[in-house]
mmCIF file of C-alpha atoms in Angstrom:
data_model
loop_
_atom_site.group_PDB
_atom_site.id
_atom_site.type_symbol
_atom_site.label_atom_id
_atom_site.label_comp_id
_atom_site.label_asym_id
_atom_site.label_seq_id
_atom_site.Cartn_x
_atom_site.Cartn_y
_atom_site.Cartn_z
ATOM 1 C CA MET A 50 -102.085 53.456 -164.608
ATOM 2 C CA ASP A 51 -98.840 55.072 -163.549
ATOM 3 C CA ARG A 52 -98.767 55.926 -159.820
ATOM 4 C CA ASN A 53 -97.719 59.486 -160.709
ATOM 5 C CA ILE A 54 -100.736 60.116 -162.953
ATOM 6 C CA THR A 55 -103.845 61.764 -161.570
ATOM 7 C CA PRO A 56 -107.078 61.590 -163.616
ATOM 8 C CA ARG A 57 -109.438 64.554 -163.698
ATOM 9 C CA VAL A 58 -112.046 62.926 -161.478
ATOM 10 C CA ARG A 59 -112.850 63.252 -157.820
ATOM 11 C CA VAL A 60 -110.947 60.738 -155.716
ATOM 12 C CA ALA A 61 -112.997 58.239 -153.720
ATOM 13 C CA PRO A 62 -112.500 58.117 -149.923
ATOM 14 C CA ARG A 63 -110.461 54.884 -150.195
ATOM 15 C CA ALA A 64 -108.076 56.538 -152.622
ATOM 16 C CA LEU A 65 -107.876 59.602 -150.450
ATOM 17 C CA MET A 66 -106.482 57.453 -147.670
ATOM 18 C CA ALA A 67 -103.586 56.619 -149.932
ATOM 19 C CA ALA A 68 -102.908 60.070 -151.321
ATOM 20 C CA ALA A 69 -104.577 63.366 -150.574
ATOM 21 C CA ALA A 70 -104.431 66.856 -149.154
ATOM 22 C CA LEU A 71 -105.007 70.391 -150.177
ATOM 23 C CA VAL A 72 -105.268 73.650 -148.303
ATOM 24 C CA LEU A 73 -103.733 72.713 -144.964
ATOM 25 C CA LEU A 74 -105.051 74.423 -141.859
ATOM 26 C CA PRO A 75 -102.907 74.828 -138.738
ATOM 27 C CA VAL A 76 -103.267 72.255 -135.959
ATOM 28 C CA ALA A 77 -101.456 72.596 -132.637
ATOM 29 C CA ALA A 78 -98.412 70.341 -132.508
ATOM 30 C CA SER A 79 -95.571 69.917 -130.076
ATOM 31 C CA GLY A 80 -92.318 71.123 -131.547
ATOM 32 C CA CYS A 81 -94.084 73.238 -134.188
ATOM 33 C CA ALA A 82 -92.078 76.361 -134.879
ATOM 34 C CA ALA A 83 -93.396 79.615 -136.278
ATOM 35 C CA PRO A 84 -93.319 79.791 -140.090
ATOM 36 C CA ALA A 85 -90.248 81.379 -141.633
ATOM 37 C CA PRO A 86 -90.598 84.472 -143.823
ATOM 38 C CA ALA A 87 -91.750 83.766 -147.378
ATOM 39 C CA ASN A 88 -88.286 83.732 -148.929
ATOM 40 C CA GLU A 89 -86.366 82.338 -145.958
ATOM 41 C CA ILE A 90 -86.968 78.642 -145.524
ATOM 42 C CA PRO A 91 -84.294 77.067 -143.342
ATOM 43 C CA PRO A 92 -84.018 73.343 -144.036
ATOM 44 C CA LEU A 93 -84.560 70.715 -141.393
ATOM 45 C CA PRO A 94 -81.184 69.993 -139.766
ATOM 46 C CA ALA A 95 -79.301 67.219 -141.557
ATOM 47 C CA THR A 96 -76.106 66.811 -139.609
ATOM 48 C CA ALA A 97 -76.993 65.823 -136.069
ATOM 49 C CA PRO A 98 -76.284 62.089 -135.609
ATOM 50 C CA ALA A 99 -79.012 59.783 -134.398
ATOM 51 C CA THR A 100 -78.506 56.270 -133.100
ATOM 52 C CA GLU A 101 -80.608 53.357 -134.228
ATOM 53 C CA PRO A 102 -83.090 51.926 -131.709
ATOM 54 C CA ALA A 103 -82.523 48.341 -130.658
ATOM 55 C CA HIS A 104 -85.434 46.963 -132.661
ATOM 56 C CA ALA A 105 -84.516 48.748 -135.871
ATOM 57 C CA VAL A 106 -82.210 46.202 -137.487
ATOM 58 C CA LEU A 107 -84.561 44.112 -139.637
ATOM 59 C CA ALA A 108 -84.340 40.342 -139.369
ATOM 60 C CA ALA A 109 -84.822 38.142 -142.421
ATOM 61 C CA GLY A 110 -88.460 37.740 -143.302
ATOM 62 C CA SER A 111 -89.720 40.711 -141.299
ATOM 63 C CA GLY A 112 -91.176 43.958 -142.560
ATOM 64 C CA GLY A 113 -92.090 47.227 -140.937
ATOM 65 C CA ALA A 114 -94.253 50.274 -141.353
ATOM 66 C CA GLY A 115 -96.180 52.919 -139.550
ATOM 67 C CA GLY A 116 -99.552 51.792 -138.309
ATOM 68 C CA SER A 117 -102.900 52.864 -139.709
ATOM 69 C CA THR A 118 -103.902 54.920 -136.680
ATOM 70 C CA PRO A 119 -102.797 58.418 -135.691
ATOM 71 C CA PRO A 120 -99.966 58.833 -133.157
ATOM 72 C CA ALA A 121 -100.765 59.027 -129.472
ATOM 73 C CA ALA A 122 -101.942 62.324 -128.063
ATOM 74 C CA ALA A 123 -98.452 63.128 -126.831
ATOM 75 C CA SER A 124 -97.371 63.221 -130.494
ATOM 76 C CA ARG A 125 -93.954 61.848 -129.533
ATOM 77 C CA PRO A 126 -93.771 58.083 -130.075
ATOM 78 C CA THR A 127 -91.028 56.438 -128.105
ATOM 79 C CA SER A 128 -88.626 53.611 -128.907
ATOM 80 C CA PRO A 129 -86.684 51.222 -126.688
ATOM 81 C CA SER A 130 -83.250 52.357 -125.568
ATOM 82 C CA PRO A 131 -80.562 51.707 -128.176
ATOM 83 C CA SER A 132 -78.620 48.475 -127.754
ATOM 84 C CA ALA A 133 -74.822 48.392 -127.638
ATOM 85 C CA VAL A 134 -74.773 47.276 -131.274
ATOM 86 C CA ALA A 135 -77.218 49.952 -132.398
ATOM 87 C CA VAL A 136 -75.268 52.722 -130.658
ATOM 88 C CA ARG A 137 -72.346 51.991 -132.957
ATOM 89 C CA LYS A 138 -74.500 52.701 -136.001
ATOM 90 C CA SER A 139 -74.680 56.459 -136.478
ATOM 91 C CA TRP A 140 -77.651 57.877 -138.380
ATOM 92 C CA PRO A 141 -77.991 61.427 -139.690
ATOM 93 C CA GLN A 142 -81.069 63.348 -138.659
ATOM 94 C CA LEU A 143 -83.997 62.335 -140.857
ATOM 95 C CA ALA A 144 -87.292 63.982 -141.755
ATOM 96 C CA TRP A 145 -90.464 62.106 -142.714
ATOM 97 C CA HIS A 146 -93.775 63.297 -144.143
ATOM 98 C CA SER A 147 -96.847 61.190 -143.331
ATOM 99 C CA GLU A 148 -99.787 61.915 -145.607
ATOM 100 C CA PRO A 149 -103.289 62.666 -144.275
ATOM 101 C CA GLU A 150 -105.847 59.895 -144.017
ATOM 102 C CA TYR A 151 -109.540 60.202 -144.828
ATOM 103 C CA GLY A 152 -112.544 57.921 -144.917
ATOM 104 C CA VAL A 153 -111.813 56.148 -141.639
ATOM 105 C CA ALA A 154 -112.927 56.880 -138.104
ATOM 106 C CA GLY A 155 -110.973 59.820 -136.774
ATOM 107 C CA GLY A 156 -108.771 60.156 -139.835
ATOM 108 C CA ALA A 157 -105.301 61.632 -139.432
ATOM 109 C CA PRO A 158 -103.746 64.975 -140.366
ATOM 110 C CA ALA A 159 -100.657 65.424 -142.505
ATOM 111 C CA ARG A 160 -97.526 65.459 -140.369
ATOM 112 C CA VAL A 161 -93.822 66.223 -140.635
ATOM 113 C CA TRP A 162 -91.557 64.273 -138.269
ATOM 114 C CA ARG A 163 -87.892 64.549 -137.350
ATOM 115 C CA SER A 164 -85.679 61.836 -135.860
ATOM 116 C CA THR A 165 -83.993 62.436 -132.510
ATOM 117 C CA PRO A 166 -80.502 61.432 -131.308
ATOM 118 C CA ASP A 167 -81.978 58.723 -129.060
ATOM 119 C CA GLY A 168 -83.775 56.993 -131.944
ATOM 120 C CA ARG A 169 -87.303 58.408 -131.533
ATOM 121 C CA TRP A 170 -89.409 60.494 -133.939
ATOM 122 C CA GLU A 171 -90.649 63.900 -132.798
ATOM 123 C CA LEU A 172 -93.534 65.778 -134.384
ATOM 124 C CA VAL A 173 -92.437 69.010 -136.077
ATOM 125 C CA ARG A 174 -95.718 70.216 -137.603
ATOM 126 C CA GLU A 175 -99.115 68.952 -138.669
ATOM 127 C CA ALA A 176 -102.118 70.266 -140.580
ATOM 128 C CA SER A 177 -105.596 69.226 -141.643
ATOM 129 C CA SER A 178 -107.105 69.470 -145.097
ATOM 130 C CA ALA A 179 -109.951 71.874 -145.860
ATOM 131 C CA ASP A 180 -110.290 71.516 -149.650
ATOM 132 C CA PRO A 181 -113.140 69.231 -150.806
ATOM 133 C CA ASP A 182 -111.829 69.051 -154.382
ATOM 134 C CA VAL A 183 -108.553 67.250 -153.748
ATOM 135 C CA GLU A 184 -107.028 65.122 -156.505
ATOM 136 C CA GLY A 185 -104.020 62.891 -156.031
ATOM 137 C CA LYS A 186 -101.630 63.304 -153.146
ATOM 138 C CA VAL A 187 -100.035 66.062 -151.138
ATOM 139 C CA VAL A 188 -96.339 66.505 -151.936
ATOM 140 C CA ALA A 189 -94.240 68.103 -149.196
ATOM 141 C CA SER A 190 -91.186 70.164 -150.138
ATOM 142 C CA PRO A 191 -87.773 68.708 -149.208
ATOM 143 C CA ASP A 192 -87.597 70.915 -146.097
ATOM 144 C CA GLY A 193 -91.158 70.029 -145.075
ATOM 145 C CA ARG A 194 -92.333 73.648 -145.055
ATOM 146 C CA ARG A 195 -94.519 73.736 -148.173
ATOM 147 C CA ALA A 196 -97.116 71.494 -149.757
ATOM 148 C CA ALA A 197 -98.310 71.127 -153.359
ATOM 149 C CA TRP A 198 -101.340 69.285 -154.721
ATOM 150 C CA LEU A 199 -103.796 69.114 -157.604
ATOM 151 C CA SER A 200 -107.272 70.580 -157.224
ATOM 152 C CA ALA A 201 -110.380 70.026 -159.360
ATOM 153 C CA LYS A 202 -112.378 73.263 -158.985
ATOM 154 C CA PRO A 203 -110.875 74.951 -160.832
ATOM 155 C CA ASN A 204 -108.360 72.558 -162.379
ATOM 156 C CA ARG A 205 -105.105 73.806 -160.933
ATOM 157 C CA LEU A 206 -101.845 73.086 -159.206
ATOM 158 C CA ALA A 207 -102.070 74.580 -155.717
ATOM 159 C CA ILE A 208 -99.137 75.462 -153.460
ATOM 160 C CA SER A 209 -99.126 76.758 -149.893
ATOM 161 C CA ARG A 210 -97.180 76.579 -146.690
ATOM 162 C CA PHE A 211 -97.570 73.211 -144.990
ATOM 163 C CA GLU A 212 -99.648 74.725 -142.167
ATOM 164 C CA GLY A 213 -101.896 76.584 -144.623
ATOM 165 C CA GLY A 214 -102.381 80.223 -145.559
ATOM 166 C CA SER A 215 -102.443 81.902 -148.949
ATOM 167 C CA VAL A 216 -102.436 79.589 -151.963
ATOM 168 C CA VAL A 217 -100.536 80.036 -155.226
ATOM 169 C CA SER A 218 -102.636 78.599 -158.076
ATOM 170 C CA VAL A 219 -101.346 77.495 -161.483
ATOM 171 C CA PRO A 220 -104.087 76.619 -164.043
ATOM 172 C CA LEU A 221 -103.930 73.115 -165.553
ATOM 173 C CA GLN A 222 -104.805 71.987 -169.066
ATOM 174 C CA GLY A 223 -105.543 68.556 -170.553
ATOM 175 C CA THR A 224 -107.375 65.521 -169.198
ATOM 176 C CA LEU A 225 -104.720 63.983 -166.939
ATOM 177 C CA ASP A 226 -101.969 65.389 -164.759
ATOM 178 C CA CYS A 227 -98.748 63.967 -163.321
ATOM 179 C CA ALA A 228 -98.224 64.472 -159.605
ATOM 180 C CA PRO A 229 -96.056 67.551 -158.861
ATOM 181 C CA GLN A 230 -92.393 67.017 -158.022
ATOM 182 C CA TRP A 231 -90.108 69.406 -156.118
ATOM 183 C CA LEU A 232 -86.867 70.432 -157.830
ATOM 184 C CA ASP A 233 -85.848 72.318 -154.673
ATOM 185 C CA ASN A 234 -87.669 73.999 -151.798
ATOM 186 C CA LEU A 235 -89.118 76.720 -154.054
ATOM 187 C CA THR A 236 -89.441 75.123 -157.504
ATOM 188 C CA LEU A 237 -91.787 72.442 -158.793
ATOM 189 C CA VAL A 238 -92.125 70.377 -161.940
ATOM 190 C CA TYR A 239 -95.441 68.967 -163.099
ATOM 191 C CA ALA A 240 -96.922 67.605 -166.319
ATOM 192 C CA GLU A 241 -100.272 67.976 -168.016
ATOM 193 C CA GLY A 242 -101.883 66.541 -171.121
ATOM 194 C CA GLN A 243 -102.785 62.927 -171.693
ATOM 195 C CA GLN A 244 -101.329 59.469 -171.229
ATOM 196 C CA GLY A 245 -98.047 59.155 -173.135
ATOM 197 C CA ASP A 246 -98.099 62.746 -174.388
ATOM 198 C CA TRP A 247 -97.092 64.975 -171.495
ATOM 199 C CA THR A 248 -96.104 68.624 -171.448
ATOM 200 C CA VAL A 249 -93.603 69.136 -168.615
ATOM 201 C CA ILE A 250 -93.683 72.502 -166.857
ATOM 202 C CA GLU A 251 -91.623 74.238 -164.175
ATOM 203 C CA THR A 252 -93.181 76.713 -161.743
ATOM 204 C CA ARG A 253 -92.214 78.620 -158.598
ATOM 205 C CA ALA A 254 -93.918 78.165 -155.255
ATOM 206 C CA ASP A 255 -94.002 81.913 -154.603
ATOM 207 C CA ARG A 256 -95.654 82.950 -157.873
ATOM 208 C CA ALA A 257 -97.768 81.402 -160.636
ATOM 209 C CA THR A 258 -95.064 81.142 -163.300
ATOM 210 C CA ARG A 259 -95.172 78.644 -166.151
ATOM 211 C CA ASN A 260 -91.978 77.556 -167.898
ATOM 212 C CA VAL A 261 -92.382 74.719 -170.428
ATOM 213 C CA ILE A 262 -89.402 72.363 -170.201
ATOM 214 C CA ALA A 263 -90.396 69.571 -172.582
ATOM 215 C CA THR A 264 -93.336 68.441 -174.721
ATOM 216 C CA HIS A 265 -94.610 65.096 -176.043
ATOM 217 C CA GLN A 266 -93.065 63.086 -173.212
ATOM 218 C CA ALA A 267 -94.029 59.428 -172.869
ATOM 219 C CA THR A 268 -93.769 59.231 -169.058
ATOM 220 C CA CYS A 269 -94.280 61.433 -166.007
ATOM 221 C CA PRO A 270 -91.197 63.302 -164.732
ATOM 222 C CA ILE A 271 -89.341 62.544 -161.506
ATOM 223 C CA ALA A 272 -87.504 65.535 -160.013
ATOM 224 C CA GLY A 273 -85.144 66.392 -157.187
ATOM 225 C CA HIS A 274 -81.932 68.298 -156.427
ATOM 226 C CA ASN A 275 -82.434 70.400 -159.567
ATOM 227 C CA LEU A 276 -82.536 67.378 -161.891
ATOM 228 C CA ILE A 277 -85.433 65.884 -163.857
ATOM 229 C CA GLY A 278 -85.623 62.303 -165.090
ATOM 230 C CA PHE A 279 -87.858 60.230 -167.340
ATOM 231 C CA VAL A 280 -87.918 56.441 -167.106
ATOM 232 C CA GLN A 281 -87.752 54.306 -170.230
ATOM 233 C CA ASP A 282 -87.548 50.518 -170.450
ATOM 234 C CA ARG A 283 -83.746 50.320 -170.488
ATOM 235 C CA THR A 284 -82.600 53.935 -170.312
ATOM 236 C CA LEU A 285 -83.265 57.233 -168.537
ATOM 237 C CA ARG A 286 -83.477 60.757 -169.902
ATOM 238 C CA VAL A 287 -81.965 63.198 -167.413
ATOM 239 C CA GLY A 288 -81.793 66.981 -167.541
ATOM 240 C CA ASP A 289 -82.712 70.170 -165.713
ATOM 241 C CA GLY A 290 -84.977 73.194 -165.960
ATOM 242 C CA SER A 291 -83.174 74.436 -169.077
ATOM 243 C CA GLY A 292 -84.800 71.702 -171.133
ATOM 244 C CA ALA A 293 -81.486 70.066 -172.089
ATOM 245 C CA PHE A 294 -81.670 66.290 -171.608
ATOM 246 C CA ARG A 295 -79.305 63.412 -172.222
ATOM 247 C CA THR A 296 -79.738 59.651 -172.264
ATOM 248 C CA VAL A 297 -78.253 57.550 -169.466
ATOM 249 C CA ALA A 298 -77.960 53.794 -170.046
ATOM 250 C CA PRO A 299 -77.489 51.983 -166.711
ATOM 251 C CA ARG A 300 -75.207 48.972 -167.020
ATOM 252 C CA ILE A 301 -77.653 46.464 -165.530
ATOM 253 C CA PRO A 302 -78.407 42.878 -166.619
ATOM 254 C CA ALA A 303 -79.950 42.629 -170.079
ATOM 255 C CA ASN A 304 -83.083 40.860 -168.819
ATOM 256 C CA LEU A 305 -84.172 43.762 -166.598
ATOM 257 C CA ARG A 306 -86.664 46.517 -167.311
ATOM 258 C CA ILE A 307 -86.503 49.836 -165.436
ATOM 259 C CA HIS A 308 -89.768 50.822 -163.774
ATOM 260 C CA GLY A 309 -88.811 53.461 -161.194
ATOM 261 C CA LEU A 310 -86.483 56.355 -160.411
ATOM 262 C CA ALA A 311 -86.091 56.886 -156.668
ATOM 263 C CA GLY A 312 -84.010 60.062 -156.648
ATOM 264 C CA PHE A 313 -80.802 61.943 -157.405
ATOM 265 C CA SER A 314 -77.696 62.726 -155.402
ATOM 266 C CA LEU A 315 -77.159 66.305 -154.259
ATOM 267 C CA ASP A 316 -74.089 66.663 -156.493
ATOM 268 C CA GLY A 317 -75.987 65.422 -159.545
ATOM 269 C CA ARG A 318 -73.606 62.544 -160.181
ATOM 270 C CA SER A 319 -75.718 59.557 -159.141
ATOM 271 C CA LEU A 320 -79.281 58.293 -159.022
ATOM 272 C CA VAL A 321 -81.122 55.183 -157.864
ATOM 273 C CA ILE A 322 -83.443 53.096 -160.021
ATOM 274 C CA SER A 323 -85.688 50.089 -159.491
ATOM 275 C CA ALA A 324 -85.868 47.380 -162.131
ATOM 276 C CA HIS A 325 -87.502 43.986 -162.534
ATOM 277 C CA VAL A 326 -87.483 40.884 -164.684
ATOM 278 C CA PRO A 327 -90.592 41.142 -166.920
ATOM 279 C CA ASN A 328 -93.196 38.424 -166.649
ATOM 280 C CA ALA A 329 -96.325 37.423 -168.522
ATOM 281 C CA GLY A 330 -98.940 40.129 -168.051
ATOM 282 C CA GLU A 331 -96.428 42.221 -166.064
ATOM 283 C CA CYS A 332 -98.005 41.386 -162.721
ATOM 284 C CA ALA A 333 -96.088 43.584 -160.268
ATOM 285 C CA CYS A 334 -96.950 41.309 -157.355
ATOM 286 C CA THR A 335 -94.562 38.700 -158.763
ATOM 287 C CA TRP A 336 -91.753 40.947 -159.964
ATOM 288 C CA ARG A 337 -88.266 40.303 -158.687
ATOM 289 C CA ILE A 338 -87.277 43.816 -157.664
ATOM 290 C CA ARG A 339 -83.647 44.898 -158.065
ATOM 291 C CA ASN A 340 -82.472 48.370 -157.002
ATOM 292 C CA TYR A 341 -79.308 49.998 -158.347
ATOM 293 C CA GLN A 342 -77.215 53.081 -157.666
ATOM 294 C CA VAL A 343 -76.160 54.417 -161.076
ATOM 295 C CA THR A 344 -73.359 56.840 -161.967
ATOM 296 C CA LEU A 345 -74.755 59.296 -164.525
ATOM 297 C CA ALA A 346 -71.452 59.895 -166.339
ATOM 298 C CA THR A 347 -70.725 56.252 -167.108
ATOM 299 C CA GLY A 348 -73.870 54.249 -166.399
ATOM 300 C CA ALA A 349 -71.950 52.087 -163.917
ATOM 301 C CA ALA A 350 -74.441 50.374 -161.603
ATOM 302 C CA THR A 351 -74.049 49.034 -158.061
ATOM 303 C CA GLU A 352 -76.857 46.778 -156.902
ATOM 304 C CA LEU A 353 -78.386 47.548 -153.507
ATOM 305 C CA ALA A 354 -78.791 44.315 -151.576
ATOM 306 C CA PRO A 355 -82.401 43.403 -150.734
ATOM 307 C CA LEU A 356 -83.365 44.106 -147.150
ATOM 308 C CA ASP A 357 -84.748 40.586 -146.841
ATOM 309 C CA PRO A 358 -82.811 37.745 -148.538
ATOM 310 C CA ALA A 359 -86.145 36.168 -149.493
ATOM 311 C CA TRP A 360 -86.696 39.037 -151.920
ATOM 312 C CA ARG A 361 -84.089 37.564 -154.242
ATOM 313 C CA GLU A 362 -87.017 35.560 -155.509
ATOM 314 C CA ALA A 363 -89.917 36.990 -157.542
ATOM 315 C CA THR A 364 -92.049 38.259 -154.642
ATOM 316 C CA GLY A 365 -92.763 41.852 -155.701
ATOM 317 C CA HIS A 366 -91.271 43.222 -152.467
ATOM 318 C CA GLY A 367 -88.588 45.829 -151.986
ATOM 319 C CA ILE A 368 -89.060 48.768 -154.360
ATOM 320 C CA ALA A 369 -86.883 51.793 -153.539
ATOM 321 C CA GLU A 370 -89.290 54.736 -153.612
ATOM 322 C CA HIS A 371 -87.091 57.601 -152.407
ATOM 323 C CA VAL A 372 -83.415 58.047 -151.581
ATOM 324 C CA THR A 373 -81.050 60.567 -150.056
ATOM 325 C CA PHE A 374 -77.276 60.435 -150.476
ATOM 326 C CA ARG A 375 -74.845 61.129 -147.642
ATOM 327 C CA PRO A 376 -71.444 62.896 -147.898
ATOM 328 C CA ASP A 377 -69.727 59.791 -146.451
ATOM 329 C CA GLY A 378 -70.785 57.721 -149.452
ATOM 330 C CA THR A 379 -73.652 55.920 -147.737
ATOM 331 C CA LEU A 380 -77.193 55.983 -149.037
ATOM 332 C CA LEU A 381 -80.542 56.223 -147.232
ATOM 333 C CA ALA A 382 -83.425 54.557 -149.051
ATOM 334 C CA GLN A 383 -87.153 54.416 -148.411
ATOM 335 C CA ILE A 384 -87.946 50.778 -149.190
ATOM 336 C CA ASN A 385 -91.492 49.493 -149.629
ATOM 337 C CA THR A 386 -91.588 46.084 -147.979
ATOM 338 C CA ALA A 387 -95.091 45.469 -149.360
ATOM 339 C CA THR A 388 -95.788 44.611 -152.998
ATOM 340 C CA PRO A 389 -97.005 47.187 -155.556
ATOM 341 C CA THR A 390 -100.445 45.544 -155.547
ATOM 342 C CA ASP A 391 -101.007 45.664 -151.772
ATOM 343 C CA ASP A 392 -103.627 48.053 -150.413
ATOM 344 C CA ALA A 393 -101.016 49.993 -148.444
ATOM 345 C CA PRO A 394 -97.225 50.250 -148.317
ATOM 346 C CA ALA A 395 -95.011 49.051 -145.469
ATOM 347 C CA TYR A 396 -91.943 51.247 -145.401
ATOM 348 C CA ARG A 397 -88.504 50.832 -143.856
ATOM 349 C CA LEU A 398 -85.672 53.370 -143.995
ATOM 350 C CA VAL A 399 -82.521 51.511 -144.996
ATOM 351 C CA ARG A 400 -78.907 52.647 -144.778
ATOM 352 C CA TYR A 401 -76.653 51.262 -147.502
ATOM 353 C CA ALA A 402 -72.864 51.206 -147.733
ATOM 354 C CA ALA A 403 -71.190 52.527 -150.874
ATOM 355 C CA ASP A 404 -70.858 48.953 -152.122
ATOM 356 C CA GLY A 405 -74.595 48.282 -151.766
ATOM 357 C CA ARG A 406 -74.506 46.338 -148.485
ATOM 358 C CA VAL A 407 -77.338 46.827 -145.970
ATOM 359 C CA LEU A 408 -75.917 48.480 -142.864
ATOM 360 C CA ALA A 409 -79.113 48.879 -140.839
ATOM 361 C CA SER A 410 -82.760 49.875 -141.070
ATOM 362 C CA LEU A 411 -85.248 51.980 -139.141
ATOM 363 C CA PRO A 412 -89.046 51.999 -138.900
ATOM 364 C CA VAL A 413 -90.956 55.052 -140.050
ATOM 365 C CA PRO A 414 -93.109 57.035 -137.584
ATOM 366 C CA ALA A 415 -96.422 55.542 -136.517
ATOM 367 C CA GLY A 416 -99.410 57.016 -138.289
ATOM 368 C CA THR A 417 -100.864 56.719 -141.766
ATOM 369 C CA PRO A 418 -99.229 54.045 -143.942
ATOM 370 C CA TRP A 419 -98.445 56.505 -146.738
ATOM 371 C CA GLY A 420 -95.500 58.815 -146.462
ATOM 372 C CA ARG A 421 -92.147 59.971 -147.799
ATOM 373 C CA LEU A 422 -88.589 60.499 -146.655
ATOM 374 C CA LEU A 423 -87.789 64.193 -147.044
ATOM 375 C CA GLY A 424 -84.551 65.775 -148.162
#
């Protein structure tokens, strides 16, 4: 089943560890600012440079991820001092959302983190879940100030501030739902219906609107920076909230099949896809993953080098799950160093040059294995 599809059944505790949250109640956190007014949501800063810690450059054959236990009580994990080489590698300020964890001793709340100039991660805000009817995963807005999720009783899309409070509810129809996706900090896209026959809908976080964008879609939508995309075997359908879509044919090798869309550039000119060479039975654990930056206007594709040279073989490692584009032409990618069939991901944040070379990588904050680069 597609990772973006949520069946209308209660999620077992093991699944909740991988993806869950609903009404989020405030929990004291260092660095947690007071919520902004309802219609004024300042984004997390995105211009302050941050240097890479000495251990962040990944050696061949190594991986990296947050641990499976909550951060220390101080809520401010530390890193070694940057080396002379790392200091020369400038990173923009990053934001990371770690999902809540259930079904294990102690559990862990949902958290939003922000990188610091000296290469550490500081806790911005955190919250605990109080909804027993969670389905699927929490999805934080790009600025980390709101959360959206699917709820079973009643069947609905629920939206609130990350720390909790009043909830906007949008009724759901059909037997399956695609996980919600944020178009921007106030607008979401979701899909309802059944496998291979989705109705795609746009709604606002501040009111229960319902704007149908497309019907009878074969795959779940991926959204971001005001664009919406649908993945097909060799092409993508890309459009916006108006419902106007066009086909984009990435110029990638003929033996590849597209399986993922990691995100769009802020200017709407580029996106990043993941593709693989099909195999018998389509076992994802033995895919050779290849990630590409694609120009929407022409389909021109630049391959992103694998973080580990060993991944040039069919190992199933290295899917790009989320990306952000930088004004200087570089690209930040959330790379899963585990395989799609592993019990948990193992993420690294990777900085790519415009020509697809790996410049450096960073670990994600310690905490639950599941999370997402924001922005």
